[in-house]
Amino acid sequence: MSKILIIYVDIDDDIGKIGLETPIIGEELVKKAIDVASETIPTDSDFNTMVVAYNIYKKLRKENNDVEIAFISGSERSNIEGQIEFSRKLDEAIKTTNAEEAIIVYDSPEDAKAIPIIQSKLKVIGIERVLVEQYRGVEETYALLGRYIKKAISDPRFARIFLGVPGIILITIGIFSLLNLTVYATPAILIIIGLALLGRGLRIDEYIEQWWENSTIMVIAAIISLISTIVGIIEGYYVGASIKVYDLSSIFIILTTILPFIVFAIIVLFGAKAINKVMNRDIKVWHDVFRIIAVIIIYYMMVLISKNLEENVIGVQLETMYTLSVITLVLVSLYIIFSIIEKRIT
C-alpha cells in the first residue's frame, strides 16, 4: 500500500506570521500548530483549512490507511519565491515521510499554484478546497469587512490594486486639473482602470515583479522606453493635428516626428541588454552592440529616404537606395563574420 501524505498548502506563508515554521510533519506537531492557530487566527480561513486537513488525516488513519500529514508553506516575498520555497519544503517532507501519493487541502486561488508542483513530485489522489461559509449579523459583517479592508491595505498583493490604482487615478485628476485638461480626465481614468484590470487578469504584475527581481536594469530600461514611446506618439499627434491638408508629405512629417522617440526606446532596450551581458561576462554582448549600430544606421537612412520622397528628388532616391543596399550587405557580412568567430571561441 502506497503511503499517502495529506498536505495543507499555504503558498504565501500566512501561518508564518503567527510564528509557525514549516514543514510541520506528523500528527503531534500538527496538533500543536492547530492549537497555536486556534488562539491567534481562530476566524481565519487558514485555521479552518488546517482543521479540515487534520480531520481528513484522522479519518483515513481510522480506515487503516498508511497516511501522514504535513503543513507546508511558501514565502510571502513574491509569487515565484513562494513557489520555489514551497517546492523545497515539499522535497523535505517527501524525504521524511517516504510518501508516494498526496491529498491536497487548500483554501485560496493563490494556494492552488502549489498543485502542479505537488503533481510533479507525487501522485495526487485527492484535492479538497475549503470554502468557509459564514452567517453573521450586521455588526459582525462590519467587523469582517474591517478585516478585509485591513488586509487590502497591509497585504502587498492586494495593496497594489486597492491603494495603487486609486492613487494613480487621484494623481492623474490632479495633474489634469492643474493643466486645465479636465475634459481628458475621464478617458485617462478609464484607461488606467482598464490597464490595471488587464494587468491583474493576465498576471502582468507578477511577470514584471519576476522580471524586476531577475534584471532591475531591464525593467528601468523598459520604463524609459515606454515613456519615450508615449511621448513620441503624443508629439506625433500634436504635429498631425496642426496639419490642415493631409497628403504623402504630411504623413512623412508625422512619421519623422515619432521615429526618433521609437528609435531611442529601442536603443535603450538593447543597451540595457548589453549592460546585463557585460556584467555577466557574456561574449554575446556584441549582438546587442551590433543591433544598436544597425538601428542607428537604419534610422538615418529612413530619414534620408523620407526627405528625398518629400522633395521628389528621383536621382537622390536612387543613390540613397544604392547606399542602403551596400550598408545592408556590409552589416549582414559583418554579422556572419562575428558569428563564425564567436562559434570558434566558444
Short mmCIF file of C-alpha atoms in Angstrom, two decimals:
data_model
loop_
_atom_site.label_atom_id
_atom_site.label_comp_id
_atom_site.label_asym_id
_atom_site.label_seq_id
_atom_site.Cartn_x
_atom_site.Cartn_y
_atom_site.Cartn_z
CA MET A 1 0.00 0.00 0.00
CA SER A 2 1.37 3.39 -1.02
CA LYS A 3 1.90 5.96 1.69
CA ILE A 4 -0.45 8.95 1.45
CA LEU A 5 0.64 12.43 2.52
CA ILE A 6 -2.10 14.90 3.50
CA ILE A 7 -0.73 18.32 2.56
CA TYR A 8 -2.11 21.58 3.89
CA VAL A 9 -0.94 24.25 1.43
CA ASP A 10 -0.08 27.81 2.44
CA ILE A 11 1.85 29.15 -0.55
CA ASP A 12 2.07 32.75 0.74
CA ASP A 13 3.12 31.70 4.27
CA ASP A 14 0.22 33.22 6.19
CA ILE A 15 0.88 30.87 9.11
CA GLY A 16 4.45 32.12 9.22
CA LYS A 17 3.07 35.41 10.54
CA ILE A 18 1.92 33.63 13.71
CA GLY A 19 5.32 32.05 14.30
CA LEU A 20 4.80 28.65 12.68
CA GLU A 21 7.72 27.35 10.63
CA THR A 22 7.11 24.68 8.04
CA PRO A 23 7.28 21.94 7.02
CA ILE A 24 5.31 20.73 10.05
CA ILE A 25 5.25 16.94 9.74
CA GLY A 26 3.47 14.38 11.89
CA GLU A 27 0.33 14.30 13.99
CA GLU A 28 1.82 15.66 17.22
CA LEU A 29 3.45 18.71 15.62
CA VAL A 30 0.35 19.37 13.51
CA LYS A 31 -1.89 19.32 16.61
CA LYS A 32 0.40 21.85 18.31
CA ALA A 33 0.28 24.07 15.21
CA ILE A 34 -3.53 23.92 15.18
CA ASP A 35 -3.60 24.87 18.87
CA VAL A 36 -1.43 27.92 18.15
CA ALA A 37 -3.65 28.89 15.20
CA SER A 38 -6.81 28.47 17.27
CA GLU A 39 -5.52 31.12 19.69
CA THR A 40 -4.12 33.57 17.13
CA ILE A 41 -6.28 33.24 13.97
CA PRO A 42 -9.45 31.39 15.06
CA THR A 43 -11.66 33.17 12.50
CA ASP A 44 -9.22 32.92 9.58
CA SER A 45 -9.84 30.54 6.69
CA ASP A 46 -6.29 29.18 7.10
CA PHE A 47 -7.21 27.83 10.55
CA ASN A 48 -10.32 26.14 9.16
CA THR A 49 -8.28 24.61 6.34
CA MET A 50 -5.72 23.25 8.81
CA VAL A 51 -8.54 21.59 10.78
CA VAL A 52 -10.06 20.09 7.61
CA ALA A 53 -6.69 18.63 6.61
CA TYR A 54 -6.25 17.14 10.09
CA ASN A 55 -9.77 15.65 10.04
CA ILE A 56 -9.07 14.02 6.66
CA TYR A 57 -5.87 12.57 8.13
CA LYS A 58 -7.72 11.12 11.16
CA LYS A 59 -10.48 9.64 9.01
CA LEU A 60 -8.03 7.89 6.66
CA ARG A 61 -5.99 6.65 9.59
CA LYS A 62 -9.10 5.12 11.19
CA GLU A 63 -9.68 3.28 7.92
CA ASN A 64 -6.20 1.72 8.34
CA ASN A 65 -4.59 3.66 5.51
CA ASP A 66 -0.84 4.29 5.55
CA VAL A 67 -1.11 8.06 5.93
CA GLU A 68 0.90 11.04 7.17
CA ILE A 69 0.14 14.75 7.41
CA ALA A 70 2.25 17.84 6.70
CA PHE A 71 1.69 21.59 6.75
CA ILE A 72 3.81 23.20 4.04
CA SER A 73 4.12 26.92 3.31
CA GLY A 74 5.95 29.02 0.74
CA SER A 75 7.03 32.62 1.11
CA GLU A 76 5.27 35.97 1.36
CA ARG A 77 8.06 37.78 -0.51
CA SER A 78 6.86 37.12 -4.06
CA ASN A 79 4.86 34.71 -6.17
CA ILE A 80 7.90 32.93 -7.67
CA GLU A 81 9.86 32.81 -4.41
CA GLY A 82 6.79 31.36 -2.69
CA GLN A 83 6.60 28.52 -5.20
CA ILE A 84 10.35 27.84 -5.03
CA GLU A 85 10.28 27.76 -1.22
CA PHE A 86 7.20 25.51 -1.24
CA SER A 87 8.91 23.09 -3.63
CA ARG A 88 11.99 22.92 -1.40
CA LYS A 89 9.93 22.22 1.73
CA LEU A 90 7.83 19.64 -0.14
CA ASP A 91 11.00 17.75 -1.06
CA GLU A 92 11.94 17.76 2.62
CA ALA A 93 8.51 16.40 3.60
CA ILE A 94 8.66 13.65 0.96
CA LYS A 95 12.14 12.63 2.09
CA THR A 96 10.98 12.47 5.74
CA THR A 97 7.74 10.56 5.12
CA ASN A 98 8.64 8.49 2.02
CA ALA A 99 5.19 9.32 0.67
CA GLU A 100 4.17 8.32 -2.86
CA GLU A 101 0.65 9.78 -3.04
CA ALA A 102 -0.89 13.04 -1.88
CA ILE A 103 -4.17 14.63 -0.91
CA ILE A 104 -4.07 18.41 -1.23
CA VAL A 105 -6.04 20.69 1.08
CA TYR A 106 -6.10 24.43 0.36
CA ASP A 107 -8.39 27.46 0.61
CA SER A 108 -7.38 30.22 -1.82
CA PRO A 109 -6.59 30.61 -5.54
CA GLU A 110 -3.02 31.59 -4.58
CA ASP A 111 -2.57 28.24 -2.84
CA ALA A 112 -3.81 26.44 -5.98
CA LYS A 113 -0.48 27.36 -7.63
CA ALA A 114 1.09 24.64 -5.50
CA ILE A 115 -0.97 21.89 -7.14
CA PRO A 116 1.23 21.49 -10.26
CA ILE A 117 4.32 21.47 -8.04
CA ILE A 118 2.91 18.62 -5.94
CA GLN A 119 1.75 16.75 -9.06
CA SER A 120 5.31 16.84 -10.40
CA LYS A 121 6.60 15.02 -7.31
CA LEU A 122 3.71 12.86 -6.04
CA LYS A 123 0.67 11.09 -7.41
CA VAL A 124 -2.27 13.29 -6.39
CA ILE A 125 -5.28 11.15 -5.43
CA GLY A 126 -7.45 13.89 -3.93
CA ILE A 127 -7.91 17.65 -3.80
CA GLU A 128 -10.02 19.46 -1.20
CA ARG A 129 -10.68 23.18 -1.41
CA VAL A 130 -12.07 24.63 1.81
CA LEU A 131 -14.71 27.33 1.42
CA VAL A 132 -15.80 28.76 4.75
CA GLU A 133 -19.46 29.73 4.78
CA GLN A 134 -20.30 32.31 7.42
CA TYR A 135 -23.65 33.70 8.57
CA ARG A 136 -23.24 36.90 10.56
CA GLY A 137 -25.24 39.78 11.91
CA VAL A 138 -24.80 43.39 10.84
CA GLU A 139 -22.17 44.15 13.47
CA GLU A 140 -20.19 41.01 12.64
CA THR A 141 -20.43 41.80 8.93
CA TYR A 142 -18.88 45.22 9.55
CA ALA A 143 -16.15 43.58 11.62
CA LEU A 144 -15.47 41.11 8.80
CA LEU A 145 -15.43 43.98 6.28
CA GLY A 146 -12.97 45.83 8.51
CA ARG A 147 -10.62 42.84 8.50
CA TYR A 148 -10.80 42.64 4.70
CA ILE A 149 -10.03 46.35 4.41
CA LYS A 150 -7.08 45.95 6.77
CA LYS A 151 -5.82 43.04 4.68
CA ALA A 152 -6.24 45.08 1.48
CA ILE A 153 -4.09 47.84 2.99
CA SER A 154 -1.41 45.75 4.70
CA ASP A 155 -1.00 42.86 2.26
CA PRO A 156 1.28 43.91 -0.65
CA ARG A 157 -0.58 41.62 -3.07
CA PHE A 158 -3.85 43.48 -2.56
CA ALA A 159 -2.46 46.92 -1.69
CA ARG A 160 -1.05 47.41 -5.19
CA ILE A 161 -4.62 47.18 -6.55
CA PHE A 162 -6.74 48.71 -3.75
CA LEU A 163 -4.31 51.54 -3.00
CA GLY A 164 -2.06 51.79 -6.04
CA VAL A 165 -4.73 52.20 -8.71
CA PRO A 166 -6.85 54.78 -6.80
CA GLY A 167 -3.62 56.66 -6.01
CA ILE A 168 -2.69 56.84 -9.70
CA ILE A 169 -6.23 57.99 -10.54
CA LEU A 170 -6.10 60.81 -7.95
CA ILE A 171 -2.68 61.95 -9.18
CA THR A 172 -3.96 61.91 -12.78
CA ILE A 173 -7.00 64.02 -11.87
CA GLY A 174 -4.77 66.48 -10.02
CA ILE A 175 -2.34 66.83 -12.92
CA PHE A 176 -5.12 67.27 -15.49
CA SER A 177 -6.77 69.88 -13.25
CA LEU A 178 -3.53 71.88 -12.96
CA LEU A 179 -3.14 71.80 -16.74
CA ASN A 180 -6.81 72.74 -17.32
CA LEU A 181 -7.31 69.48 -19.21
CA THR A 182 -10.09 68.03 -17.07
CA VAL A 183 -12.01 67.13 -20.24
CA TYR A 184 -9.43 64.38 -20.78
CA ALA A 185 -9.51 63.15 -17.17
CA THR A 186 -12.36 60.66 -17.64
CA PRO A 187 -10.79 58.86 -20.64
CA ALA A 188 -7.46 58.77 -18.79
CA ILE A 189 -9.09 57.23 -15.69
CA LEU A 190 -10.87 54.60 -17.80
CA ILE A 191 -7.56 53.73 -19.46
CA ILE A 192 -5.84 53.40 -16.06
CA ILE A 193 -8.60 51.15 -14.69
CA GLY A 194 -8.60 49.09 -17.89
CA LEU A 195 -4.83 48.63 -17.77
CA ALA A 196 -4.99 47.66 -14.08
CA LEU A 197 -7.69 45.04 -14.75
CA LEU A 198 -5.84 43.74 -17.80
CA GLY A 199 -2.55 43.61 -15.93
CA ARG A 200 -4.04 41.72 -12.98
CA GLY A 201 -6.14 39.45 -15.18
CA LEU A 202 -3.15 38.40 -17.28
CA ARG A 203 -0.83 38.45 -14.22
CA ILE A 204 1.38 41.03 -15.91
CA ASP A 205 2.25 42.50 -12.49
CA GLU A 206 3.67 39.11 -11.43
CA TYR A 207 5.77 38.89 -14.58
CA ILE A 208 7.04 42.44 -14.03
CA GLU A 209 7.89 41.58 -10.42
CA GLN A 210 9.75 38.46 -11.57
CA TRP A 211 11.46 40.49 -14.30
CA TRP A 212 12.47 43.14 -11.76
CA GLU A 213 14.00 40.52 -9.45
CA ASN A 214 15.91 38.92 -12.31
CA SER A 215 17.04 42.14 -14.04
CA THR A 216 16.43 45.56 -12.50
CA ILE A 217 18.31 47.24 -15.36
CA MET A 218 15.92 45.79 -17.95
CA VAL A 219 12.86 46.97 -16.02
CA ILE A 220 14.24 50.53 -15.74
CA ALA A 221 15.10 50.45 -19.46
CA ALA A 222 11.61 49.20 -20.30
CA ILE A 223 10.02 52.04 -18.31
CA ILE A 224 12.22 54.64 -20.05
CA SER A 225 11.41 53.08 -23.44
CA LEU A 226 7.69 53.13 -22.69
CA ILE A 227 7.80 56.79 -21.65
CA SER A 228 9.78 57.67 -24.80
CA THR A 229 7.25 55.84 -26.99
CA ILE A 230 4.29 57.57 -25.32
CA VAL A 231 5.95 60.99 -25.68
CA GLY A 232 6.64 60.25 -29.35
CA ILE A 233 3.03 59.30 -30.00
CA ILE A 234 1.78 62.45 -28.25
CA GLU A 235 4.26 64.59 -30.22
CA GLY A 236 3.13 62.95 -33.45
CA TYR A 237 -0.49 63.56 -32.53
CA TYR A 238 0.06 67.28 -32.00
CA VAL A 239 2.04 67.58 -35.24
CA GLY A 240 -0.73 65.74 -37.09
CA ALA A 241 -3.38 67.96 -35.51
CA SER A 242 -1.58 71.08 -36.73
CA ILE A 243 -1.61 69.87 -40.36
CA LYS A 244 -4.64 71.12 -42.27
CA VAL A 245 -4.22 69.21 -45.53
CA TYR A 246 -3.11 65.60 -45.41
CA ASP A 247 -1.02 64.16 -48.22
CA LEU A 248 2.01 61.89 -48.59
CA SER A 249 4.45 64.54 -47.35
CA SER A 250 2.38 65.24 -44.22
CA ILE A 251 2.41 61.53 -43.36
CA PHE A 252 6.21 61.52 -43.65
CA ILE A 253 6.36 64.58 -41.38
CA ILE A 254 4.36 62.76 -38.70
CA LEU A 255 6.47 59.61 -39.02
CA THR A 256 9.76 61.52 -38.81
CA THR A 257 8.41 63.23 -35.68
CA ILE A 258 7.61 59.94 -33.94
CA LEU A 259 10.58 57.95 -35.27
CA PRO A 260 13.35 59.44 -33.04
CA PHE A 261 11.43 58.55 -29.89
CA ILE A 262 10.84 54.97 -31.09
CA VAL A 263 14.49 54.57 -32.09
CA PHE A 264 15.61 55.93 -28.70
CA ALA A 265 13.33 53.40 -26.96
CA ILE A 266 14.81 50.51 -28.97
CA ILE A 267 18.39 51.66 -28.33
CA VAL A 268 17.72 51.91 -24.57
CA LEU A 269 16.40 48.31 -24.50
CA PHE A 270 19.33 46.92 -26.50
CA GLY A 271 21.75 48.98 -24.39
CA ALA A 272 20.30 47.54 -21.17
CA LYS A 273 20.66 44.02 -22.55
CA ALA A 274 24.27 44.78 -23.46
CA ILE A 275 24.98 46.06 -19.92
CA ASN A 276 23.47 42.89 -18.46
CA LYS A 277 25.68 40.73 -20.66
CA VAL A 278 28.78 42.76 -19.79
CA MET A 279 28.02 42.29 -16.09
CA ASN A 280 27.60 38.54 -16.68
CA ARG A 281 30.74 38.47 -18.85
CA ASP A 282 28.75 37.11 -21.76
CA ILE A 283 30.64 37.13 -25.08
CA LYS A 284 27.32 37.58 -26.92
CA VAL A 285 27.27 41.24 -25.89
CA TRP A 286 28.39 42.11 -29.40
CA HIS A 287 24.95 41.04 -30.69
CA ASP A 288 23.28 43.94 -28.86
CA VAL A 289 26.02 46.42 -29.80
CA PHE A 290 25.61 45.35 -33.41
CA ARG A 291 21.82 45.84 -33.17
CA ILE A 292 22.26 49.35 -31.76
CA ILE A 293 24.56 50.30 -34.64
CA ALA A 294 22.15 48.76 -37.15
CA VAL A 295 19.17 50.65 -35.67
CA ILE A 296 21.05 53.97 -35.82
CA ILE A 297 22.09 53.41 -39.44
CA ILE A 298 18.60 52.31 -40.47
CA TYR A 299 17.12 55.34 -38.73
CA TYR A 300 19.33 57.81 -40.62
CA MET A 301 18.64 56.01 -43.89
CA MET A 302 14.88 56.22 -43.28
CA VAL A 303 15.19 59.93 -42.52
CA LEU A 304 17.08 60.47 -45.78
CA ILE A 305 14.57 58.43 -47.78
CA SER A 306 11.62 60.33 -46.30
CA LYS A 307 13.26 63.68 -47.10
CA ASN A 308 14.02 62.60 -50.65
CA LEU A 309 10.47 61.36 -51.18
CA GLU A 310 9.14 64.60 -49.75
CA GLU A 311 11.27 66.61 -52.18
CA ASN A 312 10.60 64.19 -55.10
CA VAL A 313 14.28 64.03 -55.98
CA ILE A 314 14.42 60.85 -58.08
CA GLY A 315 18.19 60.85 -58.62
CA VAL A 316 18.91 61.23 -54.94
CA GLN A 317 16.37 58.49 -54.18
CA LEU A 318 18.25 56.03 -56.40
CA GLU A 319 21.52 56.99 -54.81
CA THR A 320 20.01 56.56 -51.34
CA MET A 321 18.62 53.14 -52.18
CA TYR A 322 22.02 52.08 -53.54
CA THR A 323 23.73 53.28 -50.35
CA LEU A 324 21.14 51.46 -48.22
CA SER A 325 21.72 48.24 -50.14
CA VAL A 326 25.50 48.49 -49.69
CA ILE A 327 25.18 49.21 -45.94
CA THR A 328 22.77 46.29 -45.52
CA LEU A 329 25.19 43.96 -47.31
CA VAL A 330 28.07 45.16 -45.12
CA LEU A 331 26.04 44.69 -41.92
CA VAL A 332 24.96 41.18 -42.88
CA SER A 333 28.54 40.25 -43.82
CA LEU A 334 29.90 41.57 -40.52
CA TYR A 335 27.23 39.68 -38.59
CA ILE A 336 28.17 36.43 -40.33
CA ILE A 337 31.90 37.00 -39.68
CA PHE A 338 31.36 37.80 -35.98
CA SER A 339 29.08 34.75 -35.61
CA ILE A 340 31.77 32.47 -37.05
CA ILE A 341 34.38 33.99 -34.70
CA GLU A 342 32.05 33.55 -31.72
CA LYS A 343 31.46 29.87 -32.51
CA ARG A 344 35.19 29.22 -32.80
CA ILE A 345 35.90 30.97 -29.50
CA THR A 346 33.16 29.14 -27.60
#
